[in-house]
mmCIF file of C-alpha atoms in Angstrom:
data_model
loop_
_atom_site.group_PDB
_atom_site.id
_atom_site.type_symbol
_atom_site.label_atom_id
_atom_site.label_comp_id
_atom_site.label_asym_id
_atom_site.label_seq_id
_atom_site.Cartn_x
_atom_site.Cartn_y
_atom_site.Cartn_z
ATOM 1 C CA MET A 297 179.098 57.466 68.224
ATOM 2 C CA ALA A 298 181.288 57.122 64.909
ATOM 3 C CA TYR A 299 184.805 57.641 65.475
ATOM 4 C CA THR A 300 185.403 57.225 68.850
ATOM 5 C CA PRO A 301 187.118 53.828 70.733
ATOM 6 C CA ASP A 302 183.914 53.459 72.124
ATOM 7 C CA LYS A 303 181.986 50.467 71.682
ATOM 8 C CA PRO A 304 178.792 50.533 70.153
ATOM 9 C CA LYS A 305 175.307 49.508 71.193
ATOM 10 C CA LEU A 306 174.421 46.436 70.629
ATOM 11 C CA ALA A 307 170.362 46.357 68.572
ATOM 12 C CA GLU A 308 167.955 45.493 70.537
ATOM 13 C CA SER A 309 166.684 42.109 71.267
ATOM 14 C CA SER A 310 162.795 41.527 69.808
ATOM 15 C CA ASP A 311 161.207 41.767 72.789
ATOM 16 C CA GLU A 312 162.914 45.047 74.111
ATOM 17 C CA LEU A 313 161.350 46.270 70.393
ATOM 18 C CA ARG A 314 157.979 44.940 71.126
ATOM 19 C CA ALA A 315 158.114 46.644 74.271
ATOM 20 C CA ARG A 316 158.806 49.980 73.568
ATOM 21 C CA ILE A 317 157.289 50.276 70.149
ATOM 22 C CA PRO A 318 153.551 49.347 69.997
ATOM 23 C CA GLY A 319 152.154 47.190 67.196
ATOM 24 C CA TRP A 320 156.117 45.560 66.170
ATOM 25 C CA GLY A 321 156.552 42.387 65.459
ATOM 26 C CA ALA A 322 153.046 42.068 64.704
ATOM 27 C CA ASP A 323 153.479 40.237 61.660
ATOM 28 C CA LEU A 324 156.523 37.449 63.010
ATOM 29 C CA ASP A 325 154.066 34.936 64.075
ATOM 30 C CA PRO A 326 152.710 33.367 60.677
ATOM 31 C CA ALA A 327 149.280 32.856 62.592
ATOM 32 C CA ASP A 328 148.758 36.893 63.088
ATOM 33 C CA ARG A 329 150.067 37.860 59.917
ATOM 34 C CA PRO A 330 146.789 38.527 57.569
ATOM 35 C CA SER A 331 148.652 37.962 54.254
ATOM 36 C CA VAL A 332 149.173 34.291 55.361
ATOM 37 C CA PRO A 333 146.331 32.377 53.670
ATOM 38 C CA GLN A 334 147.013 34.541 50.136
ATOM 39 C CA GLU A 335 150.521 33.464 49.946
ATOM 40 C CA VAL A 336 149.747 29.399 50.085
ATOM 41 C CA PHE A 337 149.696 28.804 46.463
ATOM 42 C CA ASP A 338 146.657 26.573 45.069
ATOM 43 C CA PRO A 339 145.827 26.079 41.637
ATOM 44 C CA GLN A 340 142.293 25.576 41.666
ATOM 45 C CA PHE A 341 142.054 28.783 43.611
ATOM 46 C CA SER A 342 143.154 31.152 41.084
ATOM 47 C CA GLY A 343 140.004 33.266 40.584
ATOM 48 C CA ALA A 344 140.270 33.624 36.463
ATOM 49 C CA HIS A 345 138.183 31.217 34.467
ATOM 50 C CA TRP A 346 140.818 31.568 31.693
ATOM 51 C CA GLU A 347 144.029 30.091 30.703
ATOM 52 C CA PHE A 348 145.361 32.304 28.555
ATOM 53 C CA PRO A 349 142.930 36.285 28.954
ATOM 54 C CA GLU A 350 140.890 36.512 25.677
ATOM 55 C CA ARG A 351 142.430 38.627 23.128
ATOM 56 C CA GLN A 352 141.753 42.611 22.109
ATOM 57 C CA PRO A 353 140.728 41.816 17.989
ATOM 58 C CA GLU A 354 142.851 44.191 16.090
ATOM 59 C CA ARG A 355 141.112 46.356 14.112
ATOM 60 C CA TRP A 356 144.797 47.196 12.153
ATOM 61 C CA PRO A 357 148.355 45.404 11.740
ATOM 62 C CA ARG A 358 149.428 46.488 15.634
ATOM 63 C CA GLU A 359 153.639 47.866 16.009
ATOM 64 C CA LYS A 360 154.704 44.745 18.094
ATOM 65 C CA SER A 361 158.785 44.726 19.046
ATOM 66 C CA ILE A 362 160.917 41.562 16.881
ATOM 67 C CA GLU A 363 161.542 40.093 20.630
ATOM 68 C CA HIS A 364 157.929 39.576 21.400
ATOM 69 C CA LYS A 365 155.948 36.526 19.518
ATOM 70 C CA PHE A 366 152.909 38.297 19.498
ATOM 71 C CA VAL A 367 150.944 41.667 20.834
ATOM 72 C CA THR A 368 149.636 41.457 24.725
ATOM 73 C CA PRO A 369 145.827 40.889 24.782
ATOM 74 C CA VAL A 370 145.240 44.284 25.911
ATOM 75 C CA PHE A 371 146.827 47.518 23.582
ATOM 76 C CA GLY A 372 146.005 50.799 23.286
ATOM 77 C CA THR A 373 144.269 52.009 20.098
ATOM 78 C CA ALA A 374 143.747 55.818 20.740
ATOM 79 C CA CYS A 375 146.451 57.056 18.241
ATOM 80 C CA PRO A 376 146.870 54.361 15.321
ATOM 81 C CA PRO A 377 149.687 55.292 12.843
ATOM 82 C CA ARG A 378 149.266 56.609 9.217
ATOM 83 C CA GLY A 379 150.894 58.889 6.971
ATOM 84 C CA LEU A 380 154.505 58.775 6.858
ATOM 85 C CA SER A 381 155.110 58.772 10.421
ATOM 86 C CA GLY A 382 153.248 55.545 10.752
ATOM 87 C CA ALA A 383 155.545 53.986 7.798
ATOM 88 C CA ILE A 384 158.495 55.362 10.134
ATOM 89 C CA ARG A 385 157.135 53.440 13.413
ATOM 90 C CA ARG A 386 156.419 50.159 11.326
ATOM 91 C CA TYR A 387 159.286 50.133 10.125
ATOM 92 C CA SER A 388 161.422 50.793 13.299
ATOM 93 C CA TYR A 389 159.616 47.601 14.457
ATOM 94 C CA ALA A 390 159.593 45.617 12.066
ATOM 95 C CA LYS A 391 163.097 45.685 11.200
ATOM 96 C CA TYR A 392 164.615 46.880 14.811
ATOM 97 C CA SER A 393 165.130 45.216 18.352
ATOM 98 C CA GLU A 394 164.186 48.035 21.162
ATOM 99 C CA GLY A 395 167.608 47.466 22.503
ATOM 100 C CA ARG A 396 169.028 49.697 19.463
ATOM 101 C CA ALA A 397 169.283 52.934 19.245
ATOM 102 C CA ALA A 398 168.467 53.094 15.881
ATOM 103 C CA HIS A 399 164.629 52.251 16.852
ATOM 104 C CA TRP A 400 164.245 54.727 19.103
ATOM 105 C CA LEU A 401 166.291 57.327 16.678
ATOM 106 C CA LEU A 402 163.541 56.090 14.261
ATOM 107 C CA LEU A 403 160.627 56.520 16.559
ATOM 108 C CA LEU A 404 161.892 59.925 17.887
ATOM 109 C CA ALA A 405 162.185 60.928 13.804
ATOM 110 C CA ALA A 406 158.458 60.057 13.234
ATOM 111 C CA ASP A 407 157.139 61.945 16.231
ATOM 112 C CA ARG A 408 158.632 64.914 14.601
ATOM 113 C CA VAL A 409 157.293 63.865 11.111
ATOM 114 C CA ASP A 410 154.037 63.462 13.036
ATOM 115 C CA VAL A 411 153.783 66.951 13.931
ATOM 116 C CA ALA A 412 154.594 68.081 10.387
ATOM 117 C CA GLU A 413 151.668 66.156 8.951
ATOM 118 C CA SER A 414 149.599 67.894 12.170
ATOM 119 C CA VAL A 415 150.465 71.030 11.109
ATOM 120 C CA LEU A 416 149.988 70.139 7.482
ATOM 121 C CA ARG A 417 146.471 68.887 8.143
ATOM 122 C CA SER A 418 145.560 71.759 10.103
ATOM 123 C CA PHE A 419 145.899 74.088 7.327
ATOM 124 C CA THR A 420 143.393 71.161 5.418
ATOM 125 C CA THR A 421 140.553 71.956 7.907
ATOM 126 C CA GLY A 422 140.028 75.444 7.573
ATOM 127 C CA HIS A 423 140.744 76.515 11.406
ATOM 128 C CA PRO A 424 144.745 76.254 10.648
ATOM 129 C CA ASP A 425 147.065 76.088 14.250
ATOM 130 C CA ASN A 426 147.509 79.545 15.871
ATOM 131 C CA PRO A 427 151.030 79.647 17.083
ATOM 132 C CA ILE A 428 150.718 82.810 19.066
ATOM 133 C CA THR A 429 148.260 81.400 21.407
ATOM 134 C CA GLN A 430 148.584 77.559 21.047
ATOM 135 C CA THR A 431 152.382 77.900 22.118
ATOM 136 C CA GLY A 432 152.590 80.170 25.123
ATOM 137 C CA VAL A 433 153.736 83.159 23.409
ATOM 138 C CA ARG A 434 151.264 85.579 24.437
ATOM 139 C CA ALA A 435 150.803 84.189 28.321
ATOM 140 C CA GLU A 436 154.617 84.867 28.601
ATOM 141 C CA LEU A 437 153.749 88.749 27.527
ATOM 142 C CA SER A 438 150.242 88.868 29.614
ATOM 143 C CA ARG A 439 151.161 86.439 32.580
ATOM 144 C CA HIS A 440 154.629 87.416 34.140
ATOM 145 C CA GLY A 441 156.766 85.503 31.919
ATOM 146 C CA LEU A 442 159.824 87.152 32.029
ATOM 147 C CA ARG A 443 159.626 87.505 35.670
ATOM 148 C CA SER A 444 158.983 84.061 36.192
ATOM 149 C CA ARG A 445 161.880 83.392 34.120
ATOM 150 C CA LEU A 446 164.746 85.399 35.431
ATOM 151 C CA GLY A 447 165.874 85.537 39.124
ATOM 152 C CA GLN A 448 164.579 82.615 40.254
ATOM 153 C CA ASN A 449 167.710 80.195 39.654
ATOM 154 C CA ARG A 450 166.191 77.790 37.264
ATOM 155 C CA ALA A 451 168.719 75.266 35.494
ATOM 156 C CA ASP A 452 167.000 76.214 31.898
ATOM 157 C CA VAL A 453 167.195 79.782 31.367
ATOM 158 C CA THR A 454 170.659 79.271 28.680
ATOM 159 C CA HIS A 455 167.949 77.922 26.496
ATOM 160 C CA HIS A 456 165.420 80.534 26.881
ATOM 161 C CA PRO A 457 166.902 82.621 23.953
ATOM 162 C CA LEU A 458 166.096 79.535 21.390
ATOM 163 C CA ASP A 459 162.884 78.822 22.417
ATOM 164 C CA PRO A 460 161.240 81.627 20.036
ATOM 165 C CA VAL A 461 163.565 80.333 17.488
ATOM 166 C CA ILE A 462 162.149 76.563 17.631
ATOM 167 C CA VAL A 463 158.341 77.458 18.031
ATOM 168 C CA ALA A 464 158.775 80.290 15.266
ATOM 169 C CA ALA A 465 161.634 78.731 12.769
ATOM 170 C CA PRO A 466 158.977 76.303 11.234
ATOM 171 C CA TRP A 467 156.488 78.983 10.527
ATOM 172 C CA ILE A 468 158.797 81.247 9.248
ATOM 173 C CA ALA A 469 160.166 78.436 6.965
ATOM 174 C CA GLY A 470 157.004 77.706 6.067
ATOM 175 C CA ALA A 471 155.624 81.150 5.252
ATOM 176 C CA ALA A 472 158.965 81.979 3.276
ATOM 177 C CA LEU A 473 158.232 78.929 1.275
ATOM 178 C CA THR A 474 154.464 79.519 0.234
ATOM 179 C CA TYR A 475 155.614 83.211 -0.399
ATOM 180 C CA ALA A 476 158.238 82.135 -2.649
ATOM 181 C CA LEU A 477 155.856 79.578 -4.556
ATOM 182 C CA ILE A 478 153.699 81.734 -5.205
ATOM 183 C CA ARG A 479 156.054 84.457 -6.433
ATOM 184 C CA ARG A 480 156.832 81.861 -8.953
ATOM 185 C CA VAL A 481 153.601 81.200 -10.182
ATOM 186 C CA THR A 482 152.820 85.053 -10.655
ATOM 187 C CA ARG A 483 156.027 85.290 -11.961
ATOM 188 C CA ARG A 484 155.405 82.585 -14.947
ATOM 189 C CA SER A 485 151.725 84.158 -15.945
#
């Protein structure tokens, strides 16, 4: 027991543990260990048919850190960089090391620019984004959103008043800008 003058009990020996716990120490003897044959290094028994893996073809220049000599043999192609956000990402990878804050701040800025580009792109498709349904505002009203937010000792309660501002501010600013442009054009004509 701690904080008493009694001598602490000594640890049990391997034989005592093996007698008390079924299967204890089964891997002590290398002959009984199932992984022993795999632990032996045999360069002829690697199973690989290549010295260096076959490289995935690049359809466009990929971003890579300035610390690395080349891109990994296999890489993702689901979201190719495009537009202004892609240019910001390429600049970040070409100019700054991954250990610099500027690299990551530029990548964060590129993400924000990509969001704006996506919203503008949605207007050109004829099916613009619907901020009411796609941001969860409708679910807040119909799925007990207020009750789930209040009275639950949640740590994020302090920023709840900011959520509508963050979601609605870009749309309100875009609507105000559109109104101002239309008003200016109609006044000139």
